[in-house]
Amino acid sequence: MFKYFETTFLILLWCFIISILWAYLSYSLVIIKTRFDNKVMDRRGSSFASSFVAVPALVVSAILLVFFYKNFGINLLFPLHFFASKVQLIAIAFIPALVLTFSCGLLFGLVQSIKFEYAYWLSKPFAIVMLATGQNINFKLRRLILLKSLSQTWNQCLPWLFGELIVVESVFNAPGLGLDAWHLAKVRDFVALLEVIFWLVLLYIFCRLIAHTISSRVGLKLTGYL
């Protein structure tokens, strides 16, 4: 059971790291675009929640597997745990995690959320005063916007992410909880299946609690500004 839990945890951990790196990159690109346009983005635009986009993981995974194997001779399928080192397992978990974050809409949702939050907070009186006094408003707003965007987007995408987890693990032959649940369901081993589902639920609750806690704390600190 530990092997399956370890693989799923590695994929989810990579998803978290990818989302943070993508959020920082998106924030920088939003700042560059705003400067290039020489205007503040319209805060009346639709929020990220109404522009949510998800792409089937089955399609993306299959395309990546064929593309890398045909063009570079790289096999993206998980190796056997017995013959693979820890470093290999950590590295190979990156691609399934990337597919997962893309397919569940997390990457696209972060971009939309950061755009909306940046436009919203840049129009606040304190931000206008900081701009007028020559302060670095982008640095001041970065932590606020990234925390809000990450927590909100993770909360929104978690059901999709865990739903696509089974597909991603099956296609990449990743021996995780999702793939194990699929095999146990096929052989109708319901006792073992319930145990796997229990661990999946625990991971889901853990991710949800982290996102909710961050969102709640940021919300309390911003009570006077909303």
Short mmCIF file of C-alpha atoms in Angstrom, two decimals:
data_model
loop_
_atom_site.label_atom_id
_atom_site.label_comp_id
_atom_site.label_asym_id
_atom_site.label_seq_id
_atom_site.Cartn_x
_atom_site.Cartn_y
_atom_site.Cartn_z
CA MET A 1 0.00 0.00 0.00
CA PHE A 2 2.87 2.39 0.79
CA LYS A 3 4.16 2.11 -2.79
CA TYR A 4 0.80 3.25 -4.18
CA PHE A 5 0.47 6.06 -1.65
CA GLU A 6 4.03 7.21 -2.40
CA THR A 7 3.43 7.45 -6.15
CA THR A 8 0.19 9.37 -5.79
CA PHE A 9 1.76 11.69 -3.21
CA LEU A 10 4.70 12.38 -5.56
CA ILE A 11 2.34 13.29 -8.40
CA LEU A 12 0.28 15.59 -6.17
CA LEU A 13 3.43 17.18 -4.77
CA TRP A 14 4.66 17.91 -8.29
CA CYS A 15 1.24 19.40 -9.07
CA PHE A 16 1.66 21.76 -6.11
CA ILE A 17 5.19 22.77 -7.17
CA ILE A 18 4.15 23.29 -10.79
CA SER A 19 1.19 25.45 -9.74
CA ILE A 20 3.44 27.69 -7.61
CA LEU A 21 6.03 28.14 -10.37
CA TRP A 22 3.28 28.76 -12.91
CA ALA A 23 1.64 31.33 -10.61
CA TYR A 24 4.88 33.31 -10.29
CA LEU A 25 5.41 33.18 -14.06
CA SER A 26 1.81 34.22 -14.75
CA TYR A 27 2.08 37.14 -12.34
CA SER A 28 5.21 38.39 -14.11
CA LEU A 29 3.53 38.06 -17.50
CA VAL A 30 0.44 39.93 -16.29
CA ILE A 31 2.66 42.81 -15.10
CA ILE A 32 4.52 42.90 -18.42
CA LYS A 33 1.26 42.86 -20.39
CA THR A 34 -0.18 45.67 -18.27
CA ARG A 35 2.90 47.82 -18.81
CA PHE A 36 2.91 47.03 -22.52
CA ASP A 37 -0.74 48.02 -22.87
CA ASN A 38 -0.03 51.12 -20.78
CA LYS A 39 -3.33 50.82 -18.99
CA VAL A 40 -4.95 49.07 -16.07
CA MET A 41 -6.91 45.99 -17.01
CA ASP A 42 -10.67 46.29 -16.86
CA ARG A 43 -11.82 45.05 -13.44
CA ARG A 44 -15.31 44.55 -14.84
CA GLY A 45 -14.13 41.58 -16.83
CA SER A 46 -15.37 38.13 -15.99
CA SER A 47 -13.77 36.35 -13.07
CA PHE A 48 -11.64 33.26 -13.52
CA ALA A 49 -14.45 31.02 -12.25
CA SER A 50 -16.63 31.75 -15.26
CA SER A 51 -13.77 30.97 -17.67
CA PHE A 52 -12.84 27.57 -16.30
CA VAL A 53 -11.45 25.22 -18.93
CA ALA A 54 -10.58 21.53 -18.53
CA VAL A 55 -9.03 19.24 -21.15
CA PRO A 56 -9.47 15.43 -21.02
CA ALA A 57 -6.36 13.88 -19.49
CA LEU A 58 -6.80 10.76 -21.62
CA VAL A 59 -6.19 12.77 -24.80
CA VAL A 60 -3.24 14.80 -23.49
CA SER A 61 -1.53 11.77 -21.93
CA ALA A 62 -1.79 9.65 -25.07
CA ILE A 63 -0.45 12.46 -27.27
CA LEU A 64 2.55 13.03 -24.99
CA LEU A 65 3.36 9.33 -24.78
CA VAL A 66 3.36 8.88 -28.56
CA PHE A 67 5.12 12.20 -29.27
CA PHE A 68 8.06 11.62 -26.92
CA TYR A 69 8.51 7.99 -27.95
CA LYS A 70 8.29 8.57 -31.71
CA ASN A 71 10.43 11.73 -31.83
CA PHE A 72 12.93 11.27 -29.00
CA GLY A 73 12.73 7.59 -28.10
CA ILE A 74 11.77 8.52 -24.54
CA ASN A 75 9.42 6.19 -22.70
CA LEU A 76 7.29 8.19 -20.26
CA LEU A 77 5.75 5.11 -18.64
CA PHE A 78 6.61 4.52 -14.99
CA PRO A 79 9.45 2.04 -14.43
CA LEU A 80 9.13 -0.85 -12.00
CA HIS A 81 9.73 0.32 -8.43
CA PHE A 82 12.10 -2.58 -7.79
CA PHE A 83 14.53 -1.48 -10.54
CA ALA A 84 14.10 2.29 -10.22
CA SER A 85 15.89 4.65 -7.85
CA LYS A 86 14.15 7.31 -5.78
CA VAL A 87 15.51 10.02 -8.06
CA GLN A 88 14.08 8.27 -11.15
CA LEU A 89 10.67 7.90 -9.52
CA ILE A 90 10.61 11.56 -8.50
CA ALA A 91 11.66 12.68 -11.99
CA ILE A 92 9.21 10.46 -13.89
CA ALA A 93 6.31 11.73 -11.76
CA PHE A 94 6.76 15.21 -13.23
CA ILE A 95 5.10 14.53 -16.60
CA PRO A 96 1.92 12.91 -15.17
CA ALA A 97 1.67 15.84 -12.75
CA LEU A 98 2.06 18.33 -15.59
CA VAL A 99 -0.69 16.59 -17.56
CA LEU A 100 -2.88 16.55 -14.45
CA THR A 101 -2.49 20.27 -13.72
CA PHE A 102 -3.21 21.10 -17.35
CA SER A 103 -6.17 18.74 -17.75
CA CYS A 104 -7.98 19.74 -14.57
CA GLY A 105 -7.84 23.42 -15.55
CA LEU A 106 -5.45 24.44 -12.77
CA LEU A 107 -2.93 26.19 -15.03
CA PHE A 108 -5.55 28.08 -17.02
CA GLY A 109 -7.50 28.92 -13.87
CA LEU A 110 -4.42 30.44 -12.24
CA VAL A 111 -3.85 32.76 -15.18
CA GLN A 112 -7.45 33.95 -15.16
CA SER A 113 -7.49 34.38 -11.38
CA ILE A 114 -4.23 36.36 -11.32
CA LYS A 115 -5.48 38.64 -14.09
CA PHE A 116 -8.69 39.33 -12.21
CA GLU A 117 -7.05 39.83 -8.79
CA TYR A 118 -4.34 42.10 -10.18
CA ALA A 119 -6.87 44.36 -11.89
CA TYR A 120 -9.09 44.38 -8.81
CA TRP A 121 -6.44 45.31 -6.24
CA LEU A 122 -4.68 47.76 -8.53
CA SER A 123 -7.87 49.83 -8.60
CA LYS A 124 -8.04 50.11 -4.78
CA PRO A 125 -7.29 53.53 -3.16
CA PHE A 126 -4.22 52.28 -1.26
CA ALA A 127 -2.73 50.94 -4.48
CA ILE A 128 -3.35 54.23 -6.30
CA VAL A 129 -1.64 56.13 -3.46
CA MET A 130 1.35 53.77 -3.59
CA LEU A 131 1.63 54.26 -7.34
CA ALA A 132 1.43 58.04 -6.94
CA THR A 133 4.24 58.00 -4.36
CA GLY A 134 6.46 55.86 -6.58
CA GLN A 135 6.35 52.67 -4.50
CA ASN A 136 6.77 49.21 -6.03
CA ILE A 137 3.11 48.19 -6.04
CA ASN A 138 3.78 44.98 -7.98
CA PHE A 139 6.07 43.65 -5.25
CA LYS A 140 3.61 44.64 -2.52
CA LEU A 141 0.68 42.93 -4.21
CA ARG A 142 2.50 39.79 -5.31
CA ARG A 143 2.11 37.74 -2.12
CA LEU A 144 -1.55 38.71 -1.71
CA ILE A 145 -2.52 37.93 -5.28
CA LEU A 146 -0.58 34.67 -5.49
CA LEU A 147 -1.99 33.33 -2.21
CA LYS A 148 -5.56 34.23 -3.15
CA SER A 149 -5.24 32.86 -6.67
CA LEU A 150 -3.57 29.61 -5.63
CA SER A 151 -6.03 28.85 -2.83
CA GLN A 152 -9.12 29.73 -4.87
CA THR A 153 -8.02 27.88 -8.00
CA TRP A 154 -6.96 24.77 -6.08
CA ASN A 155 -10.33 24.75 -4.30
CA GLN A 156 -12.10 24.99 -7.64
CA CYS A 157 -10.01 22.38 -9.47
CA LEU A 158 -9.58 19.72 -6.76
CA PRO A 159 -12.61 17.61 -7.80
CA TRP A 160 -11.42 17.60 -11.41
CA LEU A 161 -7.83 16.89 -10.35
CA PHE A 162 -8.71 13.82 -8.29
CA GLY A 163 -11.13 12.64 -10.96
CA GLU A 164 -8.45 12.79 -13.66
CA LEU A 165 -5.87 11.23 -11.32
CA ILE A 166 -7.14 7.72 -12.06
CA VAL A 167 -6.90 8.33 -15.81
CA VAL A 168 -3.38 9.79 -15.63
CA GLU A 169 -2.05 7.00 -13.44
CA SER A 170 -3.61 4.37 -15.70
CA VAL A 171 -2.22 5.82 -18.94
CA PHE A 172 1.30 6.36 -17.55
CA ASN A 173 1.17 3.03 -15.69
CA ALA A 174 1.94 4.88 -12.46
CA PRO A 175 1.42 2.50 -9.53
CA GLY A 176 -0.59 4.93 -7.44
CA LEU A 177 -3.83 4.80 -5.50
CA GLY A 178 -5.89 5.67 -8.57
CA LEU A 179 -4.46 2.83 -10.68
CA ASP A 180 -4.75 0.43 -7.76
CA ALA A 181 -8.41 1.39 -7.27
CA TRP A 182 -9.04 0.71 -10.97
CA HIS A 183 -7.46 -2.76 -10.80
CA LEU A 184 -9.28 -3.66 -7.59
CA ALA A 185 -12.60 -2.57 -9.08
CA LYS A 186 -12.01 -4.81 -12.11
CA VAL A 187 -11.36 -7.89 -9.96
CA ARG A 188 -14.13 -6.86 -7.53
CA ASP A 189 -11.96 -6.90 -4.44
CA PHE A 190 -14.23 -4.50 -2.59
CA VAL A 191 -12.51 -4.73 0.80
CA ALA A 192 -9.16 -3.63 -0.62
CA LEU A 193 -10.94 -1.08 -2.82
CA LEU A 194 -12.49 0.56 0.23
CA GLU A 195 -9.05 0.84 1.81
CA VAL A 196 -7.66 2.58 -1.28
CA ILE A 197 -10.63 4.91 -1.45
CA PHE A 198 -10.09 5.74 2.21
CA TRP A 199 -6.53 6.94 1.49
CA LEU A 200 -7.69 8.89 -1.56
CA VAL A 201 -10.34 10.62 0.54
CA LEU A 202 -7.75 11.47 3.18
CA LEU A 203 -5.49 13.03 0.54
CA TYR A 204 -8.42 14.97 -0.89
CA ILE A 205 -9.43 16.29 2.54
CA PHE A 206 -5.80 17.21 3.28
CA CYS A 207 -5.51 19.22 0.06
CA ARG A 208 -8.89 20.86 0.62
CA LEU A 209 -8.00 21.84 4.20
CA ILE A 210 -4.74 23.46 3.13
CA ALA A 211 -6.42 25.49 0.39
CA HIS A 212 -9.33 26.45 2.67
CA THR A 213 -7.03 27.45 5.54
CA ILE A 214 -4.93 29.72 3.32
CA SER A 215 -8.03 31.26 1.75
CA SER A 216 -9.63 31.87 5.16
CA ARG A 217 -6.54 33.51 6.65
CA VAL A 218 -6.08 35.78 3.65
CA GLY A 219 -9.78 36.66 3.80
CA LEU A 220 -9.56 37.63 7.48
CA LYS A 221 -6.57 39.90 6.88
CA LEU A 222 -8.36 41.61 3.99
CA THR A 223 -11.66 42.20 5.78
CA GLY A 224 -11.08 45.94 5.99
CA TYR A 225 -10.17 46.28 2.33
CA LEU A 226 -13.09 44.37 0.73
#
